[in-house]
mmCIF file of C-alpha atoms in Angstrom:
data_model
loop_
_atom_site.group_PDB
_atom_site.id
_atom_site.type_symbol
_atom_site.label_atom_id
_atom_site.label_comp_id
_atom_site.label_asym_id
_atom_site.label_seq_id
_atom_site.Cartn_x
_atom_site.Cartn_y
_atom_site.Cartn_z
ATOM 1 C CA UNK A 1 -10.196 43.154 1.060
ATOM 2 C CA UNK A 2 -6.592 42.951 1.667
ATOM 3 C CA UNK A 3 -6.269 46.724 1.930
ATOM 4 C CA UNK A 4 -9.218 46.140 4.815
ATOM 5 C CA UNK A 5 -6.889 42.997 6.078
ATOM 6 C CA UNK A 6 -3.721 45.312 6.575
ATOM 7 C CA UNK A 7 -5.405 47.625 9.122
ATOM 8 C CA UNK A 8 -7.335 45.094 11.052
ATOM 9 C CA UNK A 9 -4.438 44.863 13.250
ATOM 10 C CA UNK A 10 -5.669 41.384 13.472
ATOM 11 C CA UNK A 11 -2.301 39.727 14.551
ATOM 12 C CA UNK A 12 -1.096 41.758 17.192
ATOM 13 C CA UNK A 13 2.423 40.700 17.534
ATOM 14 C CA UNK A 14 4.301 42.388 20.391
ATOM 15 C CA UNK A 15 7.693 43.910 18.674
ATOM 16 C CA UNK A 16 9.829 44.090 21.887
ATOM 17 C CA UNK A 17 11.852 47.810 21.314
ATOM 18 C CA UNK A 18 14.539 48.509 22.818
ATOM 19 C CA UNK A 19 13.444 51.168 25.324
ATOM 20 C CA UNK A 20 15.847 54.555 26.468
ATOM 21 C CA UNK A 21 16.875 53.213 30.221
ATOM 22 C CA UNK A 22 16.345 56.890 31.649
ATOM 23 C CA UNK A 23 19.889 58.030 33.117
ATOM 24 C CA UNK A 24 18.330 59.028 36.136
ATOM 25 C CA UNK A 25 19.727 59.127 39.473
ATOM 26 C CA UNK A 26 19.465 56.606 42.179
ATOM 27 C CA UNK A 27 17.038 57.138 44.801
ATOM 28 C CA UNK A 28 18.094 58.251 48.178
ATOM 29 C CA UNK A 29 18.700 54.742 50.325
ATOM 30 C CA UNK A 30 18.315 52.240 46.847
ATOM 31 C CA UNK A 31 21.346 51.713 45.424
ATOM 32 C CA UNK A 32 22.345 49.392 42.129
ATOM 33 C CA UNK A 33 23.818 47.265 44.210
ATOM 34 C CA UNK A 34 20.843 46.307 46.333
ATOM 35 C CA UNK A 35 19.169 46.347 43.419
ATOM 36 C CA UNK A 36 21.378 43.973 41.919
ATOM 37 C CA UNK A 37 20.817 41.630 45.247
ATOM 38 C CA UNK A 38 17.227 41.869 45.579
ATOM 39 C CA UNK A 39 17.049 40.629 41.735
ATOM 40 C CA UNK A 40 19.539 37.483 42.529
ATOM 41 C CA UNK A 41 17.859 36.532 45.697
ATOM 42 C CA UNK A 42 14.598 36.763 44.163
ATOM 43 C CA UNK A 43 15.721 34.400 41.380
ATOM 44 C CA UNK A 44 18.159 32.194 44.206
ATOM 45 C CA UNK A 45 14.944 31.820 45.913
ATOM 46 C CA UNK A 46 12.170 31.125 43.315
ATOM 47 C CA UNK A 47 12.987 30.318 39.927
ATOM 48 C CA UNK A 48 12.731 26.679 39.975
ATOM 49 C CA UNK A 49 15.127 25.840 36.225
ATOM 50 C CA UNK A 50 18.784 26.367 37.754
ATOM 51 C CA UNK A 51 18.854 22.328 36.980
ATOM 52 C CA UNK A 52 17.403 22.689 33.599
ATOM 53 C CA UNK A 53 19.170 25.703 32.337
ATOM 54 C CA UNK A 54 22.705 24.309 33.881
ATOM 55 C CA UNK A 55 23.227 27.542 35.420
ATOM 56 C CA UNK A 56 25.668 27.789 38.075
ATOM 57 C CA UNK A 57 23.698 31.039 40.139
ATOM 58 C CA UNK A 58 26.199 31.824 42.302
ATOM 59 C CA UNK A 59 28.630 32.368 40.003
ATOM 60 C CA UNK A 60 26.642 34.790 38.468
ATOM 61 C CA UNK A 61 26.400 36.721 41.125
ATOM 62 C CA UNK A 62 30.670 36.665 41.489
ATOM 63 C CA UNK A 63 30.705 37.833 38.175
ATOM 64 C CA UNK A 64 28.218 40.715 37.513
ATOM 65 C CA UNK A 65 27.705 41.840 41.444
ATOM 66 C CA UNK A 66 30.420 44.182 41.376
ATOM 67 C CA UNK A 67 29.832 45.886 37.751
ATOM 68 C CA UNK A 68 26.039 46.007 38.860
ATOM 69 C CA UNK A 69 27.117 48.218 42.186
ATOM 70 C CA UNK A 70 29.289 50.272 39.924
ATOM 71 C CA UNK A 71 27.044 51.281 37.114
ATOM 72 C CA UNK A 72 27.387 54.670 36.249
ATOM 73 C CA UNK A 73 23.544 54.963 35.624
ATOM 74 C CA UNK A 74 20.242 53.197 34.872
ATOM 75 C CA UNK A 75 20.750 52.593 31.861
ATOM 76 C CA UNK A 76 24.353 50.866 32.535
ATOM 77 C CA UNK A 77 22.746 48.937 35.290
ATOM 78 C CA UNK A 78 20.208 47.747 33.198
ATOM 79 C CA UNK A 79 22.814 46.490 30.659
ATOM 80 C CA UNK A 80 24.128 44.165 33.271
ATOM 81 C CA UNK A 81 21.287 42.957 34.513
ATOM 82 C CA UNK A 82 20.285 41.807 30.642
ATOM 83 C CA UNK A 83 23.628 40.439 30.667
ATOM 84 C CA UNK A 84 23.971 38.744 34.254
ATOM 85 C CA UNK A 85 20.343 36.908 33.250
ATOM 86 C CA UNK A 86 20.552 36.133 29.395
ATOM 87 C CA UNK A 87 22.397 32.436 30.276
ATOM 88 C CA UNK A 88 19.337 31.519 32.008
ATOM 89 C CA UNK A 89 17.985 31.790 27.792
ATOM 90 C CA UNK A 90 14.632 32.143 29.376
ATOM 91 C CA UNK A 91 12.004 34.587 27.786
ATOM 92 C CA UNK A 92 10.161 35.412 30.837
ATOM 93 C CA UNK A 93 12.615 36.386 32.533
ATOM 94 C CA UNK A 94 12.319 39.581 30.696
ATOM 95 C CA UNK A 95 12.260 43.422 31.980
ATOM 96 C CA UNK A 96 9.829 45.746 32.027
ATOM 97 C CA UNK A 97 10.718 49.806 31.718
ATOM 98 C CA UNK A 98 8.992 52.391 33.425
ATOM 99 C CA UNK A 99 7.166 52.795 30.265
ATOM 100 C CA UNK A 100 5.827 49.500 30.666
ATOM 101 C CA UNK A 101 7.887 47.780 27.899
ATOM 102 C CA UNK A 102 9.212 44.619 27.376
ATOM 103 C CA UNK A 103 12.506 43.848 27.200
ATOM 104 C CA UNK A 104 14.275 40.521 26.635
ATOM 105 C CA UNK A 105 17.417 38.885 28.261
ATOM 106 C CA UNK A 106 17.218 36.167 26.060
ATOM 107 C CA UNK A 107 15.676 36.022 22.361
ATOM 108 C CA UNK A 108 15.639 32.828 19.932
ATOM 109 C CA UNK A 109 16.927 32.531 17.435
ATOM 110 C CA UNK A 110 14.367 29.785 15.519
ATOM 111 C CA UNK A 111 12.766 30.192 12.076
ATOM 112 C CA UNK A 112 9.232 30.890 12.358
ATOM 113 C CA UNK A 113 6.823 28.965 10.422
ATOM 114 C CA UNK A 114 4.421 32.330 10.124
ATOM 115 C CA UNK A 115 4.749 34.873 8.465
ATOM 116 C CA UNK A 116 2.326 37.970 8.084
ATOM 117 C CA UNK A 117 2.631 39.246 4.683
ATOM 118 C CA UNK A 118 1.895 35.912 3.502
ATOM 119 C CA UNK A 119 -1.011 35.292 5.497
ATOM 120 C CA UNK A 120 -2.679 38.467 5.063
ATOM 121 C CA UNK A 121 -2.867 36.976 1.768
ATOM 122 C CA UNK A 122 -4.562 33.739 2.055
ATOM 123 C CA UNK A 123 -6.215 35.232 4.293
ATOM 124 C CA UNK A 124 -8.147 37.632 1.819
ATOM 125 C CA UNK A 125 -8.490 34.601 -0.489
ATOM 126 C CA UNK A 126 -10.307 32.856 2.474
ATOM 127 C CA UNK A 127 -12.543 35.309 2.748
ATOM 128 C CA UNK A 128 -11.628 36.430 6.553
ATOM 129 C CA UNK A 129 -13.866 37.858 8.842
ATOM 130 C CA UNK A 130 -12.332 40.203 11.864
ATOM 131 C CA UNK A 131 -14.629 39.145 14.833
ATOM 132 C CA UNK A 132 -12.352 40.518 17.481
ATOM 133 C CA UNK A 133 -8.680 42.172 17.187
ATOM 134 C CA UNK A 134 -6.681 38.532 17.478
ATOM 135 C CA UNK A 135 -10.081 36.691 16.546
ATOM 136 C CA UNK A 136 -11.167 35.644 13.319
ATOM 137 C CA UNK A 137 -12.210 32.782 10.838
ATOM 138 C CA UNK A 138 -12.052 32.391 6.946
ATOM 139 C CA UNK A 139 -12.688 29.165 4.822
ATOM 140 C CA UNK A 140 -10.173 27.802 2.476
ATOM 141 C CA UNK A 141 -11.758 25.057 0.022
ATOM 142 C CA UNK A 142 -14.418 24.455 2.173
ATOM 143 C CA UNK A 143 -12.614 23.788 5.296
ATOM 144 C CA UNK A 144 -13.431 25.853 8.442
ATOM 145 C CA UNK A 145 -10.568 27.856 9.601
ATOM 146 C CA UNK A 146 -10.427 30.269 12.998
ATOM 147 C CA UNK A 147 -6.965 31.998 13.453
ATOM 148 C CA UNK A 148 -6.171 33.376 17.383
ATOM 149 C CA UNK A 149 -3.107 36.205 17.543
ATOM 150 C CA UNK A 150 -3.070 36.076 21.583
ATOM 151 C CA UNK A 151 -4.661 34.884 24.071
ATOM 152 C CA UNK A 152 -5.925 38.709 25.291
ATOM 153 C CA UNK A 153 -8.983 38.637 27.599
ATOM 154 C CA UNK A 154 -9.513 42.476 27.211
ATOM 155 C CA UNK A 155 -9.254 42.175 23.427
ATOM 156 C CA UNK A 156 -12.198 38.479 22.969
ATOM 157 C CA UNK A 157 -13.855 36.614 25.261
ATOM 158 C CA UNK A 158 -13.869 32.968 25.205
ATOM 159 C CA UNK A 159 -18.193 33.499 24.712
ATOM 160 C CA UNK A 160 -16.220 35.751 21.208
ATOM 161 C CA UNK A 161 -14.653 31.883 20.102
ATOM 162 C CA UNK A 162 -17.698 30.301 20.856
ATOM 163 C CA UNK A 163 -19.898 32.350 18.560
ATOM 164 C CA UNK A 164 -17.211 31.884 16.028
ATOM 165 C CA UNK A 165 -17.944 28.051 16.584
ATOM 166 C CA UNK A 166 -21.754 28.105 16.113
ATOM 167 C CA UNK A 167 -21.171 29.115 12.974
ATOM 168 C CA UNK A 168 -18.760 25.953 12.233
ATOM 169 C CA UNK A 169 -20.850 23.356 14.377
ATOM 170 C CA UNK A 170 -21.981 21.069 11.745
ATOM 171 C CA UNK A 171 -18.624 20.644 10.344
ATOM 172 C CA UNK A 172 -16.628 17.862 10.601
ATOM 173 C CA UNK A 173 -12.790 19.560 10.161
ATOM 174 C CA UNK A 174 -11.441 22.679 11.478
ATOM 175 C CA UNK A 175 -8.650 24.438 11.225
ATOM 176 C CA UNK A 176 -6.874 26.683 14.242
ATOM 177 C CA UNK A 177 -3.898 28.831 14.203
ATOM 178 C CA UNK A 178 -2.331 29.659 16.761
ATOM 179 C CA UNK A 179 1.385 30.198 15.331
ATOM 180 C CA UNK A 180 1.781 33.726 15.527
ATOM 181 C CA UNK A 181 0.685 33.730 19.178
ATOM 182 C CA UNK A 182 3.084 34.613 22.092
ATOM 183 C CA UNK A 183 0.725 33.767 24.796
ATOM 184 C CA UNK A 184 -1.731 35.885 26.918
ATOM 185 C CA UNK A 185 -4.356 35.177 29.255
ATOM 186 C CA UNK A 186 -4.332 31.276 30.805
ATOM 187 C CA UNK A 187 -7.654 31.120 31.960
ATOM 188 C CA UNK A 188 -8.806 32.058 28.211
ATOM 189 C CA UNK A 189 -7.005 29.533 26.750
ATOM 190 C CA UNK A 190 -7.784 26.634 28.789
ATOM 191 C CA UNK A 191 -11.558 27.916 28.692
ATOM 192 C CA UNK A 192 -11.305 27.356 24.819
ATOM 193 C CA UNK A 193 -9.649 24.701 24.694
ATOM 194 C CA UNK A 194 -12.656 23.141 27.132
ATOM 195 C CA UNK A 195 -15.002 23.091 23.959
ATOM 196 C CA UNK A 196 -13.201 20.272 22.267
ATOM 197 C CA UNK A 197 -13.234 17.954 24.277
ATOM 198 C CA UNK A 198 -16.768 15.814 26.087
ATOM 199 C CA UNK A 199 -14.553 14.325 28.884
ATOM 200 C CA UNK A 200 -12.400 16.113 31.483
ATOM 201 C CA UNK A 201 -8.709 16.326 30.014
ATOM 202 C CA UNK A 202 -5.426 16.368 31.901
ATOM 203 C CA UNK A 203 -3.246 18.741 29.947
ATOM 204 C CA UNK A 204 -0.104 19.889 31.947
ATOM 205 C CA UNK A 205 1.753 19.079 35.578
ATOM 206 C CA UNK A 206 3.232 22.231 37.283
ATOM 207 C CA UNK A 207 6.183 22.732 39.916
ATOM 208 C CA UNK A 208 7.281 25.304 41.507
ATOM 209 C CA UNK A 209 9.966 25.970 44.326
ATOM 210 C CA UNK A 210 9.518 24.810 47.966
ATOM 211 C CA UNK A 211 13.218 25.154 50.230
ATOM 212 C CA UNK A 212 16.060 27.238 49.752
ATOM 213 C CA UNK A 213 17.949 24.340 47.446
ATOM 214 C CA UNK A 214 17.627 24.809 43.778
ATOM 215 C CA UNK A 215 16.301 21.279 43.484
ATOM 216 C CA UNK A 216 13.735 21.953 46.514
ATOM 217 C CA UNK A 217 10.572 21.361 43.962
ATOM 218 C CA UNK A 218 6.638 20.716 44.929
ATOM 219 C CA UNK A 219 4.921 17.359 43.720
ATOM 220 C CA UNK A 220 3.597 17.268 40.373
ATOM 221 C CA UNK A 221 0.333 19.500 40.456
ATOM 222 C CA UNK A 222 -2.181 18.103 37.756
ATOM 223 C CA UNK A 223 -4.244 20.588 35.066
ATOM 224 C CA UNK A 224 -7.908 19.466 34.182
ATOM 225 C CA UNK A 225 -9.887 21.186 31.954
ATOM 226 C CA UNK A 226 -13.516 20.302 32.422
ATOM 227 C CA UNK A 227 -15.628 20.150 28.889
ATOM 228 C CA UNK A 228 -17.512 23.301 28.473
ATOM 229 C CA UNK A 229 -20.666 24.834 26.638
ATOM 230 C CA UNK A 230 -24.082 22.713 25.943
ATOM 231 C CA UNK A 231 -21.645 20.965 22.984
ATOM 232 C CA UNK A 232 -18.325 20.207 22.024
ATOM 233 C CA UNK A 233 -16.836 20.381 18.843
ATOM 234 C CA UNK A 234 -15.534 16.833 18.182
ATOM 235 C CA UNK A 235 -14.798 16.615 14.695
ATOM 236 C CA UNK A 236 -11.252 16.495 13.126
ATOM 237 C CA UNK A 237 -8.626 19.526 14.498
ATOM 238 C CA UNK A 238 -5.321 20.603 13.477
ATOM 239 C CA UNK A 239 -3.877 23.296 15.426
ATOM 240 C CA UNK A 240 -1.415 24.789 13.744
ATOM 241 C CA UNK A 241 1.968 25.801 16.221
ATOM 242 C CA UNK A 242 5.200 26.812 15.585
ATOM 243 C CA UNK A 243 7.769 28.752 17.602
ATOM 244 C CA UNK A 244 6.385 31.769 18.348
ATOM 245 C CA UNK A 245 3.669 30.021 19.671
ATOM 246 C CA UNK A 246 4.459 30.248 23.401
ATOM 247 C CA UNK A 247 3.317 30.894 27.077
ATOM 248 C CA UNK A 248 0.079 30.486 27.594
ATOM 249 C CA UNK A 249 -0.551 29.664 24.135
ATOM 250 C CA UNK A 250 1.689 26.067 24.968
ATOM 251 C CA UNK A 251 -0.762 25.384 27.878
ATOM 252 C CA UNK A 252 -3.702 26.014 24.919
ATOM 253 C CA UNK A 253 -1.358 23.304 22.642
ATOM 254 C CA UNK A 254 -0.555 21.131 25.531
ATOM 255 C CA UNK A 255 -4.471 20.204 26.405
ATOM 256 C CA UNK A 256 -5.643 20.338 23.148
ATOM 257 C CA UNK A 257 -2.880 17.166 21.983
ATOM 258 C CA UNK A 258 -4.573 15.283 24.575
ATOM 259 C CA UNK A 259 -7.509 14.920 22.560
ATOM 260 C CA UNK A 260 -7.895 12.080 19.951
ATOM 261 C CA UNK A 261 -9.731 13.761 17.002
ATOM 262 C CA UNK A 262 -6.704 16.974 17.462
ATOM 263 C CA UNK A 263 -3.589 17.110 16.013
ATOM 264 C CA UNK A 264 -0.814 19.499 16.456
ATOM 265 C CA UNK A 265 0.674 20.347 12.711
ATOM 266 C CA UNK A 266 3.770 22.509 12.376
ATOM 267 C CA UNK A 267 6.681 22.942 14.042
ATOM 268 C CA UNK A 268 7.324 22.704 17.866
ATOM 269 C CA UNK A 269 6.411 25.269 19.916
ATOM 270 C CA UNK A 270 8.718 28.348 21.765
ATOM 271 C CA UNK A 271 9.466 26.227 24.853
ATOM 272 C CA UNK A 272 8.787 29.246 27.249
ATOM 273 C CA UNK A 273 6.401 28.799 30.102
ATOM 274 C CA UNK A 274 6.910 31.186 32.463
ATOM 275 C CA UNK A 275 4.350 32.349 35.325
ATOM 276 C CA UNK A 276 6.570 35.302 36.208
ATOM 277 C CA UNK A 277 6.427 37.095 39.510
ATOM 278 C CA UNK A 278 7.876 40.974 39.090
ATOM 279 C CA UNK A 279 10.375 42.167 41.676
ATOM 280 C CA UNK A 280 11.235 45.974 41.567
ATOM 281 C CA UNK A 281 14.870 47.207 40.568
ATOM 282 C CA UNK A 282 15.364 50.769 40.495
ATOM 283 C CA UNK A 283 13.634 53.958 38.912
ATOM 284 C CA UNK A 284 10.224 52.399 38.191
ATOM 285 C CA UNK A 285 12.217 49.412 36.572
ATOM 286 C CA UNK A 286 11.324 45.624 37.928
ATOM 287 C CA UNK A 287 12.083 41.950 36.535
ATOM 288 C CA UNK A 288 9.902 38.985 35.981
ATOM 289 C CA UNK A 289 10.988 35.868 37.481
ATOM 290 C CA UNK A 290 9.373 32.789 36.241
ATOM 291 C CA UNK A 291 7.890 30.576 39.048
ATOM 292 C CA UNK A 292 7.247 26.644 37.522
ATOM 293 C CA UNK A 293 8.112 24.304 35.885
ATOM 294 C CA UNK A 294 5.507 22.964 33.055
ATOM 295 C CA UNK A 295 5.338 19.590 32.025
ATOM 296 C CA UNK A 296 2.844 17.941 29.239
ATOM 297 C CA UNK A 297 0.411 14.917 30.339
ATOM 298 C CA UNK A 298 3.433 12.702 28.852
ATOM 299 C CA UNK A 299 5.659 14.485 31.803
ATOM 300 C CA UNK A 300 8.100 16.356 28.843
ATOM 301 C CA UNK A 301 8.971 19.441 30.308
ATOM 302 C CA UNK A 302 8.013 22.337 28.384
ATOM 303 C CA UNK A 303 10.492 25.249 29.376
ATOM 304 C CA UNK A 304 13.447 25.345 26.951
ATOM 305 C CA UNK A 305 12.323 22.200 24.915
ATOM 306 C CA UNK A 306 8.832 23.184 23.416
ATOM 307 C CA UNK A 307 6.392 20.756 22.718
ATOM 308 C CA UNK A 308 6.819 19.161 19.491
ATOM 309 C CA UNK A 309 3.948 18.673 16.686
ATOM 310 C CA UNK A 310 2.071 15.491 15.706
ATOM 311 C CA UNK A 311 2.585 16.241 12.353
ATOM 312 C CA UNK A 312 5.587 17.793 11.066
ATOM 313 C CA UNK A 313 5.774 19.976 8.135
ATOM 314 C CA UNK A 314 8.841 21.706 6.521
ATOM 315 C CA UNK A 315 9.289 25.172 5.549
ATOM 316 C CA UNK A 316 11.540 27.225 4.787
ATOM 317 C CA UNK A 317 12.294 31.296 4.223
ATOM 318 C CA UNK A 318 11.821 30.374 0.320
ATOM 319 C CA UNK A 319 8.210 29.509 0.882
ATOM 320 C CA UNK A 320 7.220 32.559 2.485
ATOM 321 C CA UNK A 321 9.581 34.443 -0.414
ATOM 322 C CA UNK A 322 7.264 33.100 -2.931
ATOM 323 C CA UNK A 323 3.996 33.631 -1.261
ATOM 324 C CA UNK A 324 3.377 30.079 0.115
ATOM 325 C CA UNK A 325 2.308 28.687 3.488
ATOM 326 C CA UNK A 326 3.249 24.685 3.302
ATOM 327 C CA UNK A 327 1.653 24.371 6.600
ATOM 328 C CA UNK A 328 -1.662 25.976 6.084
ATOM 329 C CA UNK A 329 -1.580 24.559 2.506
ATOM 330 C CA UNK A 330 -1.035 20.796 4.083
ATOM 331 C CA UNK A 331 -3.824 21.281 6.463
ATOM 332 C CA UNK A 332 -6.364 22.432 4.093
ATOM 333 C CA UNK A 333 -5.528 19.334 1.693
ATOM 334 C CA UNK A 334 -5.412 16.753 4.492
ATOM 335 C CA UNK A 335 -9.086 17.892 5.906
ATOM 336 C CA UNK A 336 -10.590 18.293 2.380
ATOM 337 C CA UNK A 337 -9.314 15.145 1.379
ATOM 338 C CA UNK A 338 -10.819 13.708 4.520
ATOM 339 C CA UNK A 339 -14.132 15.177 4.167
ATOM 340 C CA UNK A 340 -14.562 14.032 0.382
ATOM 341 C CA UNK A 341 -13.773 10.734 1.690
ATOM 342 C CA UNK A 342 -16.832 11.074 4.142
ATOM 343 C CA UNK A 343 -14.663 10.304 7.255
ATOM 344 C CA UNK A 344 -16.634 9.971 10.793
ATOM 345 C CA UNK A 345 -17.286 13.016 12.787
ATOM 346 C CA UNK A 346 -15.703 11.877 15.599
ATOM 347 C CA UNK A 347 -12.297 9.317 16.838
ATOM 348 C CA UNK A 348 -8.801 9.310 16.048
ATOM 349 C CA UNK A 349 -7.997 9.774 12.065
ATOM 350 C CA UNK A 350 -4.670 9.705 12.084
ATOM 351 C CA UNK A 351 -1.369 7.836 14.282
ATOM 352 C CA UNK A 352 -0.061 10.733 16.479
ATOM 353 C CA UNK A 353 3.493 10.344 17.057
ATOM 354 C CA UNK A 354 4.732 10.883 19.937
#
């Protein structure tokens, strides 16, 4: 089983390389330095977290204008535009290479509570089933567990979860993590999260930029998810988070807190929300810039501050060293404890604190 497990490819965790920047020579008519501009007035006019980040822009642009317009190649110009954005410490404000890469201005440096040797191996003692790459459930002492890698519409369908959920609809506890998950598809996760809850659910408020001042924001926009499927799954939920667990994977964390019966167990989450809009550099090379500004139902802004877990538990590099998962373990022992103490299907079983 675990030899099965390993080349599942079931957590497919995007290891952001650093790509060769081609040395190739700038086009006739596009320069580095219009380049350079193009990026800063993109972000001057869009990005909506100068307040939040501290970030004095046009100093920035002082600083790194110059070296930009005086980069020997693509590959130097590159390394200053990495540089000129990495105080910004925002991962979507990432590049992407010709090759259609990845690669970060800004990377954290937070333990993860996840860690894939390790779960590969309670995973084979769980008895895991691969339903889709990034989709699949086990059980661990009787409690119902469903793990999601990323929130990939071309990999699962939300109809793939729902199946998945058939299976576990007479249960009363259920298990789902989502801490090796770096985000994905938006619509997918919000149409997921719909099946947990019988009532419409506010889960986030978005910004985004409206004048030319950095503090020119829209009104709060409200996110509803509307309950979805012929039933909802209403028992007891832990979601299991942590800091990888980001993008759209926080707007998959943020509704589902909202519910009573769900708690959040872990660690709090990356604190990188994103929306990016990609403007092109040079040589086939272009840079995201993120376009709102995320807050939870309680009005916590998410970018750069995560949301943080009902239910805290502690781990450290030791655990995984020694084979252990104290957050998968505590979950597992909370719900079977609950269930052999014949708690209620549905309602609030435990003080959230927020």
């Amino acid at each position: 089983m675990l030899r099965v497990l390993r080349h599942s490819a079931f957590i497919t965790i995007a290891t952001i390389a650093a790509a060769a920047c081609g040395d190739n020579p700038v086009a006739p008519g596009e320069r580095y330095g219009d380049a350079f501009s193009r990026m800063w007035e993109a972000f001057d006019a869009q990005y909506p977290s100068f307040g939040l980040k501290g970030v004095d822009w046009a100093s920035i642009r002082a600083q790194y204008a110059g070296p930009a317009a005086g980069a020997a190649s693509t590959s130097a110009f590159i390394d200053v535009v990495k540089t000129a954005l990495a105080p910004l410490r925002d991962g979507h404000a990432y590049l992407l290479s010709p090759g259609g890469q990845s690669i970060p201005t800004f990377t954290s440096s937070r333990f993860v509570n996840w860690d894939q040797t390790v779960w590969l191996q309670y995973a084979a003692q769980g008895g895991w089933i691969q339903a889709k790459p990034n989709l699949g459930w086990a059980e661990f002492a009787g409690v119902a567990y469903i793990a999601i890698g990323g929130w990939n519409s071309a990999q699962f369908s939300a109809a793939d979860v729902d199946q998945i959920l058939e299976r576990f609809r007479g249960r009363s506890h259920l298990i789902i993590d989502v801490r090796p998950n770096p985000g994905g598809d938006d619509q997918l996760a919000r149409d997921v999260a719909a099946r947990f809850t019988p009532v419409p659910v506010t889960g986030e408020y978005l910004q985004f930029r409206n004048g030319p001042r950095h503090d020119d924001l829209t009104p709060e926009t409200p996110r509803t998810i509307q309950p979805r499927g012929t039933w909802q799954f209403t028992g007891t939920v832990h979601v299991l988070a942590g800091r990888r667990s980001a993008s759209s994977n926080e707007t998959f964390v943020a509704f589902m807190r909202e519910m009573p019966q769900v708690a959040i167990v872990g660690d709090t989450t990356a604190g990188s929300s994103g929306n990016p809009q990609f403007v092109d550099l040079v040589d086939g090379w272009r840079v995201g810039v993120p376009r709102w500004i995320v807050r939870t139902a309680d009005r916590k802004v998410v970018e750069g501050s995560g949301i943080a877990p009902d239910l805290y538990v502690p781990l450290v590099a030791a655990d995984f060293e020694a084979g252990r998962d104290p957050v998968l373990d505590y979950s597992v022992g909370f719900l079977r404890e609950a269930g052999a103490r014949g708690a209620p299907r549905a309602g609030p079983r435990f003080a959230k604190a927020r």
